[in-house]
Amino acid sequence: MESSVVSEIRRNGDITLGQLRQLLASDDEALVKNLFEQAREVADGIYGKRVFIRGLIEISSHCKNDCLYCGLRRSQKGAVRYRLTDEQILDCCEKGYRLGFRTFVMQGGEDAWFDDERMVRIVSEVRHRYPDCAITLSLGERSDESYQRLFDAGANRYLLRHETADKEHYEKLHPSDMSFDNRMHCLETLKTIGYQVGCGFMVGSPFQTVETIFKDLQFIRTFKPHMVGIGPFIPAHDTPFADQPQGSVETTLRLLSIIRLIHPHVLLPATTALGTLHPLGRERGIMAGANVVMPNLSPTEHRKDYAIYDNKICTGDEAAECRNCTEYRMRAIGYETVVDRGDYRS
Ligand code: 5AD
Ligand code: FES
């Protein structure tokens, strides 16, 4: 059964607040099933039965920021802090390349150790060694000049979740030394420079409402990011939000589908957070319209210390195990992981 509300969203490439409310609150199983199916159909139409893989390298667990939700915030006294050396990062890429990854994502907290000089050196070396690979950075807010220098050194993509498109909500999730306006400025700058840009938000973060989610969706429609990362909020122990309820897997899946319908070409990961809250979370994400997975390539000895939230999966696995596991999981639902940069298709 085709649901008229889902077909209308798909046809319009847009959603109203009323439709969003309806889809998020619905207990009509046929409607939700149709939402997932239509989103999957749209993704299949553009990307086929293929899932792109990105090798995630978590380069630093140090962070100067104090985001209230994050287990790596600077006030987190119990957090174990580590930094990868240039050599360790290059080793991860080498391993990753042999495993078939053609995108490397270097992600870390906002850590002044990884200043422009160091990052330019690393990016240039990876660019030189792997001319056929995409380099994605996810290092938080930096200066316009820094973004430009890293782009010139060979980085292609940048992930910076906007976290929420509602300024008041943003201010409830972050301390006063962080600014919504600067976050938005960074995203605009990245796009202007020529990066493929990813934004995103947590589902079920404290103080989130249907209205703030609606703003997130409107932001996605107007900003037109190449990628959107969403995953459920998962409380991290000892943070101010440690006792807040976790986000819902079900709501995350519905939002993945909605994002696919209103921004059809987007690169949409089925995130680790989704896999953390449900054993088949990532598979269900793909079936709801996601088309990217990001297996971990970080050195096993440091994985458990990149503890953004509690109970994160894959902390004991080797890179090859995550690669194989991902391939197996995708095959099981009828999808192939591909050896490909996996660029945005416009
Ligand atoms: N639960 C889920 N996601 C989180 N992030 C940070 N803390 C949490 C948490 N407790 C997300 C944020 C950030 C990204 C790196 O991880 O959206 O941008
Ligand atoms: Fe890491 Fe399955 S993806 S073990």
GROMACS .gro file of N, CA and C and ligand atoms in nm, residues 69-70 107 161 163 201-202 232-236 273 308-309, ligand 1:
model
   63
   69TYR      N    1   2.665   1.696   2.611
   69TYR     CA    2   2.626   1.558   2.580
   69TYR      C    3   2.744   1.464   2.560
   70CYS      N    4   2.864   1.517   2.548
   70CYS     CA    5   2.973   1.435   2.493
   70CYS      C    6   3.068   1.379   2.599
  107GLN      N    7   3.889   1.176   1.213
  107GLN     CA    8   3.798   1.242   1.305
  107GLN      C    9   3.864   1.261   1.440
  161ARG      N   10   2.869   1.827   1.219
  161ARG     CA   11   2.726   1.826   1.248
  161ARG      C   12   2.683   1.963   1.300
  163GLU      N   13   2.426   1.998   1.478
  163GLU     CA   14   2.373   1.956   1.610
  163GLU      C   15   2.227   1.994   1.632
  201PHE      N   16   2.270   1.583   1.309
  201PHE     CA   17   2.223   1.609   1.445
  201PHE      C   18   2.191   1.477   1.515
  202MET      N   19   2.180   1.486   1.645
  202MET     CA   20   2.141   1.369   1.725
  202MET      C   21   1.988   1.363   1.731
  232PRO      N   22   2.095   0.827   1.711
  232PRO     CA   23   2.027   0.853   1.838
  232PRO      C   24   2.123   0.910   1.941
  233PHE      N   25   2.072   1.000   2.025
  233PHE     CA   26   2.147   1.046   2.141
  233PHE      C   27   2.161   0.928   2.238
  234ILE      N   28   2.283   0.907   2.288
  234ILE     CA   29   2.308   0.800   2.385
  234ILE      C   30   2.379   0.864   2.505
  235PRO      N   31   2.318   0.857   2.624
  235PRO     CA   32   2.381   0.925   2.737
  235PRO      C   33   2.522   0.874   2.764
  236ALA      N   34   2.610   0.967   2.799
  236ALA     CA   35   2.746   0.932   2.837
  236ALA      C   36   2.760   0.956   2.987
  273ALA      N   37   2.611   0.485   1.626
  273ALA     CA   38   2.518   0.505   1.739
  273ALA      C   39   2.390   0.423   1.717
  308ILE      N   40   3.268   0.882   2.300
  308ILE     CA   41   3.173   0.994   2.290
  308ILE      C   42   3.048   0.964   2.372
  309TYR      N   43   3.004   0.836   2.367
  309TYR     CA   44   2.887   0.792   2.445
  309TYR      C   45   2.917   0.652   2.498
  3475AD     N1   46   2.521   1.037   2.182
  3475AD     C1   47   2.512   1.032   2.048
  3475AD     N2   48   2.586   1.108   1.967
  3475AD     C2   49   2.674   1.191   2.023
  3475AD     N3   50   2.759   1.279   1.969
  3475AD     C3   51   2.828   1.338   2.068
  3475AD     N4   52   2.788   1.291   2.188
  3475AD     C4   53   2.691   1.200   2.162
  3475AD     C5   54   2.610   1.119   2.244
  3475AD     N5   55   2.618   1.122   2.377
  3475AD     C6   56   2.765   1.308   1.825
  3475AD     C7   57   2.754   1.458   1.800
  3475AD     C8   58   2.888   1.491   1.742
  3475AD     C9   59   2.937   1.360   1.686
  3475AD    C10   60   3.084   1.350   1.676
  3475AD     O1   61   2.886   1.263   1.775
  3475AD     O2   62   2.650   1.484   1.706
  3475AD     O3   63   2.883   1.589   1.640
   0.00000   0.00000   0.00000
